[in-house]
Coordinates of C-alpha atoms in Angstrom, one line a residue:
Chain Q
X248 CA 67.6 50.0 -162.9
X249 CA 65.1 51.6 -161.7
X250 CA 62.2 53.0 -164.0
X251 CA 64.1 51.9 -166.8
X252 CA 61.8 50.4 -169.3
X253 CA 64.2 50.4 -172.7
X254 CA 65.1 48.0 -174.1
X255 CA 68.7 49.0 -175.3
X256 CA 70.9 46.5 -177.8
X257 CA 73.7 45.5 -177.6
X258 CA 76.3 48.2 -178.3
X259 CA 74.4 50.7 -175.9
X260 CA 74.7 47.8 -173.1
X261 CA 77.8 48.3 -173.1
X262 CA 78.5 52.1 -173.6
X263 CA 76.4 51.9 -170.5
X264 CA 78.1 49.4 -168.6
X265 CA 81.8 51.4 -169.1
X266 CA 79.8 54.8 -168.4
X267 CA 78.9 53.7 -164.9
X268 CA 81.8 51.9 -164.0
X269 CA 84.2 55.1 -165.3
X270 CA 81.5 57.2 -162.7
X271 CA 82.0 54.3 -160.3
X272 CA 86.3 54.6 -159.9
X273 CA 86.1 58.5 -159.6
X274 CA 83.9 58.1 -156.4
X275 CA 86.2 58.3 -154.2
X276 CA 87.7 55.0 -152.0
X277 CA 86.6 56.8 -148.7
X278 CA 82.9 56.9 -149.6
X279 CA 82.4 53.0 -150.5
X280 CA 83.5 52.4 -146.7
X281 CA 80.5 54.4 -145.3
X282 CA 78.4 53.2 -146.8
X283 CA 76.2 50.3 -144.0
X284 CA 72.9 47.8 -144.5
X285 CA 70.4 47.2 -141.5
X286 CA 71.7 46.1 -138.6
X287 CA 76.2 46.6 -139.7
X288 CA 77.7 48.1 -136.8
X289 CA 79.5 51.6 -137.3
X290 CA 82.6 51.5 -136.2
X291 CA 82.5 54.2 -133.1
X292 CA 85.5 55.6 -131.3
X293 CA 84.0 54.8 -128.1
X294 CA 86.2 56.5 -125.2
X295 CA 84.0 61.0 -127.7
X296 CA 80.7 60.5 -126.5
X297 CA 79.2 59.9 -129.8
X298 CA 75.3 61.5 -130.1
X299 CA 73.3 58.6 -131.8
X300 CA 71.5 60.6 -134.9
X301 CA 68.7 59.4 -137.4
X302 CA 69.4 56.1 -138.8
X303 CA 71.1 54.8 -136.1
X304 CA 70.5 52.7 -132.6
X305 CA 71.9 51.8 -129.7
X306 CA 72.7 48.0 -128.9
X307 CA 74.7 46.3 -126.3
X308 CA 76.5 49.7 -126.2
X309 CA 77.3 49.3 -130.2
X310 CA 75.6 51.8 -132.4
X311 CA 73.7 49.9 -135.2
X312 CA 72.0 50.9 -138.6
X313 CA 68.9 50.6 -138.5
X314 CA 68.5 51.7 -142.0
X315 CA 70.1 51.1 -145.8
X316 CA 72.4 54.4 -146.4
X317 CA 75.8 56.0 -146.1
X318 CA 77.3 57.1 -142.4
X319 CA 77.9 61.0 -142.2
X320 CA 79.7 62.3 -139.1
X321 CA 79.7 65.9 -138.2
X322 CA 81.8 66.5 -134.8
X323 CA 80.0 63.7 -132.4
X324 CA 77.1 63.3 -134.1
X325 CA 76.7 59.7 -136.3
X326 CA 73.4 59.4 -138.7
X327 CA 72.9 57.4 -141.1
X328 CA 71.6 59.3 -144.4
X329 CA 68.7 56.9 -146.3
X330 CA 69.0 57.1 -150.2
X331 CA 65.9 56.2 -151.5
X332 CA 63.7 57.1 -148.6
X333 CA 60.6 59.3 -148.2
X334 CA 61.4 63.0 -147.9
X335 CA 62.9 64.8 -144.8
X336 CA 61.9 68.1 -143.9
X337 CA 63.6 70.7 -142.4
X338 CA 62.0 74.0 -141.3
X339 CA 62.9 77.1 -144.3
X340 CA 62.9 74.0 -147.2
X341 CA 60.9 75.0 -150.3
X342 CA 58.3 72.5 -151.3
X343 CA 55.7 71.9 -153.8
X344 CA 53.2 70.3 -153.4
X345 CA 49.5 69.3 -154.5
X346 CA 46.0 69.9 -152.9
X347 CA 44.5 67.0 -151.5
X348 CA 41.2 68.3 -149.4
X349 CA 39.9 71.6 -148.5
X350 CA 39.6 71.4 -144.9
X351 CA 37.9 73.6 -142.5
X352 CA 40.6 76.5 -142.4
X353 CA 43.6 74.9 -144.0
X354 CA 44.5 72.8 -147.4
X355 CA 46.2 70.1 -146.7
X356 CA 48.4 68.9 -149.5
X357 CA 51.0 66.2 -150.8
X358 CA 54.2 66.5 -150.4
X359 CA 55.7 62.4 -150.2
X360 CA 56.5 62.7 -146.8
X361 CA 54.6 59.9 -144.1
X362 CA 51.8 62.1 -143.2
X363 CA 49.9 65.0 -145.6
X364 CA 51.8 68.8 -145.0
X365 CA 48.5 71.6 -144.2
X366 CA 48.6 74.7 -145.1
X367 CA 46.1 77.4 -143.0
X368 CA 44.5 79.8 -144.3
X369 CA 46.5 82.5 -142.0
X370 CA 49.4 81.3 -143.3
X371 CA 48.3 82.7 -147.2
X372 CA 47.7 85.8 -149.1
X373 CA 44.1 86.3 -149.4
X374 CA 43.5 87.2 -153.3
X375 CA 43.3 90.8 -152.6
X376 CA 47.0 91.5 -150.6
X377 CA 44.9 93.6 -148.1
X378 CA 46.2 92.3 -144.6
X379 CA 43.4 91.5 -142.0
X380 CA 41.7 88.8 -140.0
X381 CA 40.0 85.8 -142.0
X382 CA 36.7 86.0 -141.6
X383 CA 34.1 83.5 -142.2
X384 CA 33.4 84.9 -145.8
X385 CA 37.3 84.1 -146.4
X386 CA 36.9 80.5 -144.9
X387 CA 33.8 79.8 -147.4
X388 CA 36.3 81.5 -150.8
X389 CA 38.4 79.5 -150.0
X390 CA 38.3 77.2 -152.7
X391 CA 38.8 80.5 -154.9
X392 CA 42.4 80.6 -154.3
X393 CA 43.4 76.7 -154.5
X394 CA 41.2 74.0 -155.3
X395 CA 41.9 70.2 -154.5
X396 CA 44.4 69.3 -157.2
X397 CA 45.8 72.6 -157.4
X398 CA 50.2 72.1 -157.7
X399 CA 51.3 74.2 -154.5
X400 CA 54.2 76.1 -153.7
X401 CA 55.7 77.3 -150.5
X402 CA 57.9 77.2 -147.6
X403 CA 57.7 74.5 -144.8
X404 CA 56.9 76.5 -141.6
X405 CA 57.6 74.5 -138.6
X406 CA 56.6 71.1 -136.9
X407 CA 52.7 71.0 -135.4
X408 CA 53.1 68.5 -132.1
X409 CA 52.0 65.0 -134.1
X410 CA 54.5 65.5 -136.4
X411 CA 53.0 66.9 -139.6
X412 CA 54.5 69.7 -141.3
X413 CA 52.6 73.5 -141.3
X414 CA 53.3 75.5 -144.4
X415 CA 53.4 78.9 -145.6
X416 CA 52.9 80.8 -148.7
X417 CA 53.5 84.2 -147.6
X418 CA 55.6 85.6 -150.0
X419 CA 55.1 86.4 -153.6
X420 CA 56.9 83.8 -155.4
X421 CA 54.7 81.1 -153.0
X422 CA 51.5 80.1 -154.6
X423 CA 49.0 78.1 -157.4
X424 CA 52.4 77.6 -159.9
X425 CA 50.1 77.2 -163.1
X426 CA 51.0 76.7 -166.9
X427 CA 53.8 73.5 -166.5
X428 CA 53.9 69.8 -165.2
X429 CA 55.4 68.5 -161.7
X430 CA 57.6 66.3 -161.9
X431 CA 57.8 63.5 -159.0
X432 CA 61.6 61.9 -158.0
X433 CA 63.7 60.7 -155.7
X434 CA 63.9 63.3 -153.1
X435 CA 67.8 62.7 -152.3
X436 CA 68.1 63.7 -155.4
X437 CA 67.5 67.0 -155.2
X438 CA 70.3 68.7 -152.7
X439 CA 69.3 71.6 -150.4
X440 CA 71.1 74.4 -151.6
X441 CA 70.3 78.4 -151.2
X442 CA 68.1 79.5 -154.6
X443 CA 65.8 76.6 -155.0
X444 CA 63.7 79.5 -158.2
X445 CA 65.5 79.5 -161.1
X446 CA 64.5 81.6 -164.0
X447 CA 66.0 80.4 -167.8
X448 CA 65.8 83.9 -169.4
X449 CA 67.0 81.6 -172.8
X450 CA 63.6 79.9 -172.2
X451 CA 61.2 81.8 -170.9
X452 CA 60.7 78.9 -168.2
X453 CA 60.5 78.9 -163.9
X454 CA 62.1 75.8 -163.0
X455 CA 61.7 75.2 -158.7
X456 CA 63.4 72.1 -157.3
X457 CA 61.4 71.5 -154.8
X458 CA 63.2 69.6 -151.8
X459 CA 60.8 67.2 -151.3
X460 CA 61.3 65.7 -154.9
X461 CA 58.8 67.7 -156.6
X462 CA 59.6 69.8 -159.3
X463 CA 57.9 72.6 -161.0
X464 CA 58.8 73.5 -165.0
X465 CA 56.5 76.2 -166.1
X466 CA 56.0 78.8 -167.9
X467 CA 57.8 81.8 -166.5
X468 CA 55.2 84.3 -164.4
X469 CA 56.3 87.8 -163.4
X470 CA 56.0 87.9 -160.0
X471 CA 54.0 91.3 -158.6
X472 CA 55.6 93.0 -156.0
X473 CA 53.4 93.4 -153.0
X474 CA 54.1 96.6 -152.4
X475 CA 53.2 98.2 -156.2
X476 CA 48.8 98.1 -156.7
X477 CA 48.4 100.1 -159.9
X478 CA 45.9 97.7 -161.4
X479 CA 42.3 97.5 -159.7
X480 CA 42.0 94.2 -157.6
X481 CA 38.6 92.7 -158.2
X482 CA 36.9 93.7 -154.4
X483 CA 34.1 90.8 -155.0
X484 CA 35.8 87.1 -154.8
X485 CA 32.1 85.4 -155.7
X486 CA 32.5 87.1 -158.6
X487 CA 35.9 85.8 -159.6
X488 CA 34.8 81.9 -158.4
X489 CA 31.4 82.5 -160.4
X490 CA 34.5 83.0 -163.3
X491 CA 35.9 80.5 -163.6
X492 CA 33.5 78.1 -164.3
X493 CA 31.8 79.4 -167.1
X494 CA 34.3 79.5 -169.9
X495 CA 36.8 81.6 -170.5
X496 CA 36.4 84.7 -173.0
X497 CA 37.8 84.8 -176.3
X498 CA 40.4 87.8 -175.1
X499 CA 41.5 85.8 -172.0
X500 CA 42.1 82.7 -173.9
X501 CA 44.8 84.8 -175.9
X502 CA 46.3 86.4 -172.4
X503 CA 46.6 82.8 -170.8
X504 CA 47.7 81.0 -173.9
X505 CA 51.1 79.3 -174.1
X506 CA 53.3 80.1 -177.7
X507 CA 54.4 76.2 -178.5
X508 CA 58.1 77.5 -178.4
X509 CA 57.5 77.5 -174.6
X510 CA 55.3 74.2 -174.5
X511 CA 58.7 72.4 -176.8
X512 CA 61.0 73.8 -174.0
X513 CA 58.8 72.4 -171.1
X514 CA 58.9 69.4 -172.2
X515 CA 62.2 68.9 -173.1
X516 CA 63.8 70.5 -169.8
X517 CA 61.2 68.0 -168.4
X518 CA 62.6 65.0 -170.2
X519 CA 65.8 66.2 -169.3
X520 CA 65.0 65.8 -165.0
X521 CA 63.1 62.3 -166.0
X522 CA 66.4 61.4 -167.9
X523 CA 68.9 62.3 -165.1
X524 CA 66.2 61.0 -162.0
X525 CA 66.5 57.4 -163.6
X526 CA 69.8 57.2 -163.7
X527 CA 70.3 57.9 -160.5
X528 CA 72.3 61.3 -160.7
X529 CA 72.1 64.3 -158.8
X530 CA 69.6 67.0 -160.6
X531 CA 71.4 70.1 -160.6
X532 CA 70.7 73.0 -162.8
X533 CA 74.1 73.1 -164.5
X534 CA 73.2 69.2 -165.3
X535 CA 70.2 69.9 -166.3
X536 CA 70.4 72.9 -168.9
X537 CA 73.8 70.7 -170.2
X538 CA 71.9 67.8 -170.7
X539 CA 69.4 70.4 -172.3
X540 CA 71.7 71.5 -174.7
X541 CA 73.6 68.5 -175.2
X542 CA 69.6 67.0 -176.6
X543 CA 69.2 70.6 -179.4
X544 CA 73.1 69.8 -180.1
X545 CA 72.3 66.7 -181.1
X546 CA 69.4 67.7 -183.3
X547 CA 66.9 65.0 -180.8
X548 CA 63.1 65.7 -181.2
X549 CA 61.6 65.9 -177.9
X550 CA 60.0 62.4 -177.3
X551 CA 63.6 60.9 -178.5
X552 CA 64.8 62.2 -175.1
X553 CA 63.0 59.1 -173.3
X554 CA 64.7 56.6 -175.6
X555 CA 67.6 54.4 -175.2
X556 CA 70.7 56.0 -177.1
X557 CA 69.8 60.1 -175.1
X558 CA 70.2 58.0 -171.6
X559 CA 73.4 56.0 -172.7
X560 CA 74.4 59.5 -173.9
X561 CA 73.6 61.3 -171.1
X562 CA 75.4 58.6 -168.6
X563 CA 78.8 59.2 -170.9
X564 CA 77.9 62.8 -170.5
X565 CA 77.8 62.7 -166.4
X566 CA 81.0 60.4 -167.0
X567 CA 82.5 63.0 -169.2
X568 CA 81.6 65.6 -166.5
X569 CA 83.0 64.6 -163.8
X570 CA 86.7 62.8 -164.7
X571 CA 86.6 67.0 -165.0
X572 CA 85.8 67.9 -162.1
X573 CA 88.3 65.7 -160.5
X574 CA 90.8 66.8 -162.5
X575 CA 90.1 69.7 -161.9
X576 CA 89.7 68.9 -158.2
X577 CA 93.5 67.3 -158.3
Chain N
X769 CA 58.8 7.0 -152.4
X770 CA 62.5 7.9 -152.2
X771 CA 63.0 11.7 -151.7
X772 CA 66.7 11.3 -150.2
X773 CA 68.5 8.4 -152.7
X774 CA 70.2 6.4 -150.4
X775 CA 73.7 8.2 -152.2
X776 CA 72.0 11.0 -150.4
X777 CA 70.8 13.0 -152.9
X778 CA 66.8 14.4 -153.1
X779 CA 64.6 14.3 -155.9
X780 CA 66.3 17.7 -158.0
X781 CA 69.9 16.8 -156.8
X782 CA 70.6 18.7 -153.9
X783 CA 72.0 17.5 -150.8
X784 CA 69.7 17.1 -147.6
X785 CA 71.6 20.3 -145.9
X786 CA 71.5 23.1 -149.5
X787 CA 69.2 25.2 -150.1
X788 CA 67.9 26.2 -153.6
X789 CA 69.8 29.0 -155.2
X790 CA 69.3 32.9 -154.2
X791 CA 68.5 35.7 -156.5
X792 CA 67.3 38.9 -155.2
X793 CA 67.0 42.3 -157.0
X794 CA 65.5 45.8 -155.8
X795 CA 63.5 48.2 -157.7
X796 CA 61.4 46.6 -159.6
X797 CA 57.9 48.1 -159.2
X798 CA 59.3 51.8 -159.5
X799 CA 56.0 53.3 -158.4
X800 CA 56.1 51.8 -154.9
X801 CA 58.6 53.4 -152.7
X802 CA 60.4 49.6 -152.0
X803 CA 59.9 46.8 -153.9
X804 CA 61.5 43.4 -154.0
X805 CA 61.6 40.2 -156.2
X806 CA 63.0 37.3 -154.4
X807 CA 64.0 33.9 -156.0
X808 CA 64.6 30.3 -154.1
X809 CA 65.5 27.6 -157.0
X810 CA 61.6 27.9 -158.0
X811 CA 59.8 30.0 -156.0
X812 CA 59.6 33.6 -157.2
X813 CA 57.7 36.1 -155.0
X814 CA 57.7 40.4 -156.0
X815 CA 57.3 42.8 -152.8
X816 CA 56.0 46.0 -153.4
X817 CA 55.8 48.5 -149.8
X818 CA 54.3 51.6 -150.0
X819 CA 54.7 54.4 -147.2
X820 CA 54.9 55.8 -144.6
X821 CA 52.1 57.9 -146.0
X822 CA 48.9 59.1 -144.3
X823 CA 47.0 56.2 -143.1
X824 CA 44.0 56.3 -145.6
X825 CA 41.6 55.4 -143.1
X826 CA 41.2 57.9 -140.5
X827 CA 39.5 55.9 -138.0
X828 CA 42.0 53.0 -137.8
X829 CA 45.0 55.5 -137.1
X830 CA 47.1 54.9 -134.3
X831 CA 48.5 57.6 -132.6
X832 CA 52.2 56.7 -130.9
X833 CA 53.2 54.3 -134.4
X834 CA 52.7 53.6 -137.6
X835 CA 49.8 51.1 -139.0
X836 CA 51.0 48.1 -141.1
X837 CA 48.8 46.6 -143.4
X838 CA 50.0 43.5 -145.4
X839 CA 48.1 41.9 -148.4
X840 CA 49.3 38.1 -149.6
X841 CA 48.0 37.3 -153.4
X842 CA 48.9 34.3 -155.3
X843 CA 48.6 35.0 -159.0
X844 CA 46.4 32.7 -160.9
X845 CA 48.9 31.1 -163.1
X846 CA 51.6 31.1 -160.5
X847 CA 50.9 27.1 -159.6
X848 CA 50.9 24.2 -162.1
X849 CA 46.8 24.8 -162.8
X850 CA 45.8 28.2 -163.2
X851 CA 43.1 28.6 -160.8
X852 CA 41.4 31.1 -160.3
X853 CA 41.3 32.1 -156.2
X854 CA 39.4 33.9 -154.4
X855 CA 41.4 37.1 -153.1
X856 CA 40.2 36.5 -149.1
X857 CA 40.6 32.5 -148.9
X858 CA 42.1 31.7 -145.6
X859 CA 45.2 30.3 -146.3
X860 CA 46.2 33.7 -148.2
X861 CA 44.4 35.9 -144.7
X862 CA 46.3 33.7 -143.1
X863 CA 49.7 34.3 -144.8
X864 CA 49.0 38.1 -144.6
X865 CA 48.6 37.7 -140.8
X866 CA 51.3 36.0 -140.0
X867 CA 53.0 38.4 -142.2
X868 CA 51.8 41.4 -141.2
X869 CA 52.9 39.9 -137.2
X870 CA 56.9 39.3 -138.5
X871 CA 57.4 42.1 -139.7
X872 CA 55.8 44.7 -137.4
X873 CA 58.2 42.8 -134.7
X874 CA 61.3 44.4 -136.5
X875 CA 59.8 47.3 -138.4
X876 CA 60.5 51.1 -135.5
X877 CA 56.8 51.6 -136.0
X878 CA 57.1 54.3 -132.9
X879 CA 59.2 56.2 -135.4
X880 CA 56.9 57.5 -137.7
X881 CA 53.5 57.9 -135.9
X882 CA 50.0 57.6 -137.4
X883 CA 51.4 56.8 -141.0
X884 CA 50.7 53.9 -142.7
X885 CA 52.7 51.6 -144.5
X886 CA 51.5 48.9 -147.1
X887 CA 52.9 46.2 -147.8
X888 CA 51.7 43.8 -150.8
X889 CA 53.4 40.4 -151.6
X890 CA 52.6 38.6 -154.9
X891 CA 53.6 34.7 -156.0
X892 CA 54.8 34.4 -159.2
X893 CA 55.9 31.3 -158.8
X894 CA 54.6 28.5 -156.2
X895 CA 57.5 25.7 -155.4
X896 CA 57.3 25.7 -152.6
X897 CA 58.8 27.3 -149.3
X898 CA 56.4 30.6 -150.5
X899 CA 56.3 32.3 -146.8
X900 CA 59.5 32.0 -146.4
X901 CA 60.6 33.7 -149.8
X902 CA 57.7 36.5 -149.0
X903 CA 59.0 37.6 -146.1
X904 CA 62.7 38.2 -147.5
X905 CA 61.2 40.0 -150.1
X906 CA 59.4 41.7 -147.9
X907 CA 62.4 42.6 -145.5
X908 CA 64.0 44.2 -149.1
X909 CA 61.7 45.8 -150.1
X910 CA 60.9 47.8 -146.8
X911 CA 65.2 48.1 -146.8
X912 CA 65.1 49.3 -150.1
X913 CA 62.0 52.3 -149.0
X914 CA 64.0 53.7 -146.0
X915 CA 61.6 52.5 -143.7
X916 CA 64.2 51.9 -139.8
X917 CA 63.5 48.0 -139.0
X918 CA 65.9 47.1 -136.0
X919 CA 67.5 43.9 -137.8
X920 CA 67.0 42.1 -141.2
X921 CA 64.2 39.8 -140.9
X922 CA 64.4 36.5 -142.7
X923 CA 63.0 33.3 -143.2
X924 CA 63.5 29.5 -144.4
X925 CA 62.1 26.2 -144.2
X926 CA 62.7 22.8 -143.1
X927 CA 61.4 18.9 -143.3
X928 CA 62.1 15.8 -142.5
X929 CA 61.9 12.9 -144.8
X930 CA 62.6 9.6 -145.1
X931 CA 64.4 9.9 -141.5
X932 CA 66.9 12.7 -142.8
X933 CA 66.0 16.8 -142.0
X934 CA 66.0 18.4 -144.9
X935 CA 67.1 22.2 -145.5
X936 CA 63.9 23.8 -148.5
X937 CA 61.6 22.0 -149.3
X938 CA 59.8 22.2 -152.7
X939 CA 56.7 21.8 -153.7
X940 CA 57.3 17.6 -154.5
X941 CA 58.8 17.4 -151.2
X942 CA 56.0 19.7 -149.1
X943 CA 53.3 17.9 -150.3
X944 CA 55.3 14.4 -149.5
X945 CA 53.3 14.4 -146.5
X946 CA 56.3 15.0 -143.6
X947 CA 56.8 17.9 -141.3
X948 CA 57.1 21.3 -142.5
X949 CA 58.6 23.5 -139.6
X950 CA 59.0 27.6 -140.7
X951 CA 61.6 29.4 -139.5
X952 CA 62.1 33.2 -139.3
X953 CA 65.0 35.4 -137.2
X954 CA 66.4 38.3 -136.2
X955 CA 70.2 37.1 -137.7
X956 CA 71.6 40.2 -135.7
X957 CA 69.7 40.0 -132.7
X958 CA 69.4 35.9 -133.1
X959 CA 65.8 36.0 -131.9
X960 CA 63.1 33.7 -133.8
X961 CA 59.9 35.7 -135.0
X962 CA 58.3 33.4 -136.8
X963 CA 57.8 29.3 -135.8
X964 CA 55.0 27.1 -137.5
X965 CA 54.9 23.7 -138.3
X966 CA 52.5 21.7 -139.7
X967 CA 52.5 17.4 -138.4
X968 CA 54.1 16.1 -135.5
X969 CA 57.3 15.5 -134.3
X970 CA 59.6 14.2 -132.0
X971 CA 61.3 16.5 -129.6
X972 CA 64.5 15.9 -130.2
X973 CA 64.3 15.2 -134.2
X974 CA 62.9 18.7 -133.8
X975 CA 65.1 20.6 -132.5
X976 CA 67.5 19.4 -135.1
X977 CA 65.2 20.5 -138.3
X978 CA 64.6 23.6 -136.7
X979 CA 68.9 24.1 -136.3
X980 CA 68.9 23.4 -139.6
X981 CA 66.2 25.8 -140.8
X982 CA 68.1 28.2 -138.9
X983 CA 71.6 27.9 -140.3
X984 CA 69.6 28.2 -143.2
X985 CA 68.1 31.3 -142.4
X986 CA 71.8 33.5 -141.3
X987 CA 72.8 32.1 -144.8
X988 CA 69.8 33.9 -146.5
X989 CA 70.6 37.2 -144.7
X990 CA 74.5 36.7 -145.7
X991 CA 73.0 37.2 -149.0
X992 CA 70.2 39.5 -148.7
X993 CA 72.9 42.0 -146.6
X994 CA 75.3 42.0 -149.6
X995 CA 72.5 42.7 -152.4
X996 CA 71.3 45.6 -150.3
X997 CA 75.2 46.3 -149.3
X998 CA 75.9 46.9 -153.1
X999 CA 73.0 48.5 -154.3
X1000 CA 73.3 51.2 -151.6
X1001 CA 77.0 51.9 -152.9
X1002 CA 75.6 52.5 -156.5
X1003 CA 73.0 54.3 -155.4
X1004 CA 75.4 56.4 -154.0
X1005 CA 78.2 56.0 -156.9
X1006 CA 75.6 57.3 -159.4
X1007 CA 74.6 60.3 -156.8
X1008 CA 78.0 61.3 -157.1
X1009 CA 78.7 64.7 -154.8

């Protein structure tokens, strides 16, 4: 299995195999017919004019797949949905990215796409919150907002002419992400939902499931409302950038200290996501919370969550969950 | 030396038209976008594909197509004697170029402008037919990475020893000094993308040998298609609804 560098003993192997086989039996028979590989011809009713979508091409009048994946049909559109490919962006997706470069009036972010995404300075809120034209001074102080290797949350605004993405981070919930971990998983495991920002109260954790497969797990940060301005904002951005270079004073360190319990919770949730992605199960909030509960119930240490036994337990739990959901459907 | 015994068996017990045993595995390199291990008998090759990603060297960026880069290396321990091969030696450069041109013919590069696809192929065990095994492994890795291709590329080699066309030569047969024909085809489109030979053959015998190699390629293509389909079904089942 991909990425699984675990040594399972004999019973664990059998249990894992049995759990995976039961999973396969639950997926409906229609699914297996829809899988194709490269250069497989797609059965299509020739009388209706079919629209050939992504992952297909026309070969002598028949529709042929160009990637390995699953055929999806929406009215007259036929396309092949890939599984392990890179992220396929759509306007309005919430993504998490890492800053690669600070360029004139923009930041370049790495987002698991075929090109780097661009976040323009004008698509970003200024630290003082005032809506104004960006001056040269703002451009020189870009580094005080984001630097190289910072993790940023943003939304896809549109595509540029050369095919790369343009992002925007105008709301308070977007922006630099601190005090947490970023995980990389395959994008096909994250489904597009209405909500990608999750606040887990019982752990005090923010969870952002980026559509590009980058997931952020971090300490909860209160979102300041744009309208309410009761704290004096720093008027000189230069002073702020100087401060970050000098070591923080003791009070500031106390303020930014993350308690041990929150850090443990962050690691627990991150490990749960890692196990789920190694096994190839899709990642949603309920599944993650179930797995975290499973690990606390069994009294496992955080590092044991990445071990062989827990991996087998997760597979069995998922098989149970799917069997109960298919039974509910019937 | 007798490469084909009077009963019609080769040195390793195969029949002249018989290929070596194939084995393929996807996802060996977890960090890569796509990867595969391909074995033809004792020849074992690992391929890793990174991409499509941002072009690292801005000057090489092509505005309407993807840039394909390929690198072929042999591990030190791959041959009988542990040789310290310099990385840019002529054979490696030639085979890298050959693989790149072969893959470029089938990857739909116009769908990924301004990006770069890197294919790294390394030979772990060399027992003849490394070129073919590399192309097959690269095809698997590209399909695993979800990169659109107009068709699979499969490759196989054939030779002519003791007046018999032999399919899929191993190292001993290859170093016998007879001709070695490597063919790479697109099985569905039925087109040839690679044809190399390193000796002289009369025309009619060449046609036989090339036909034999093409059939070998088609057999490899069937196997690869099965492996990919199995892998796709498995991933889709695990993912659930």
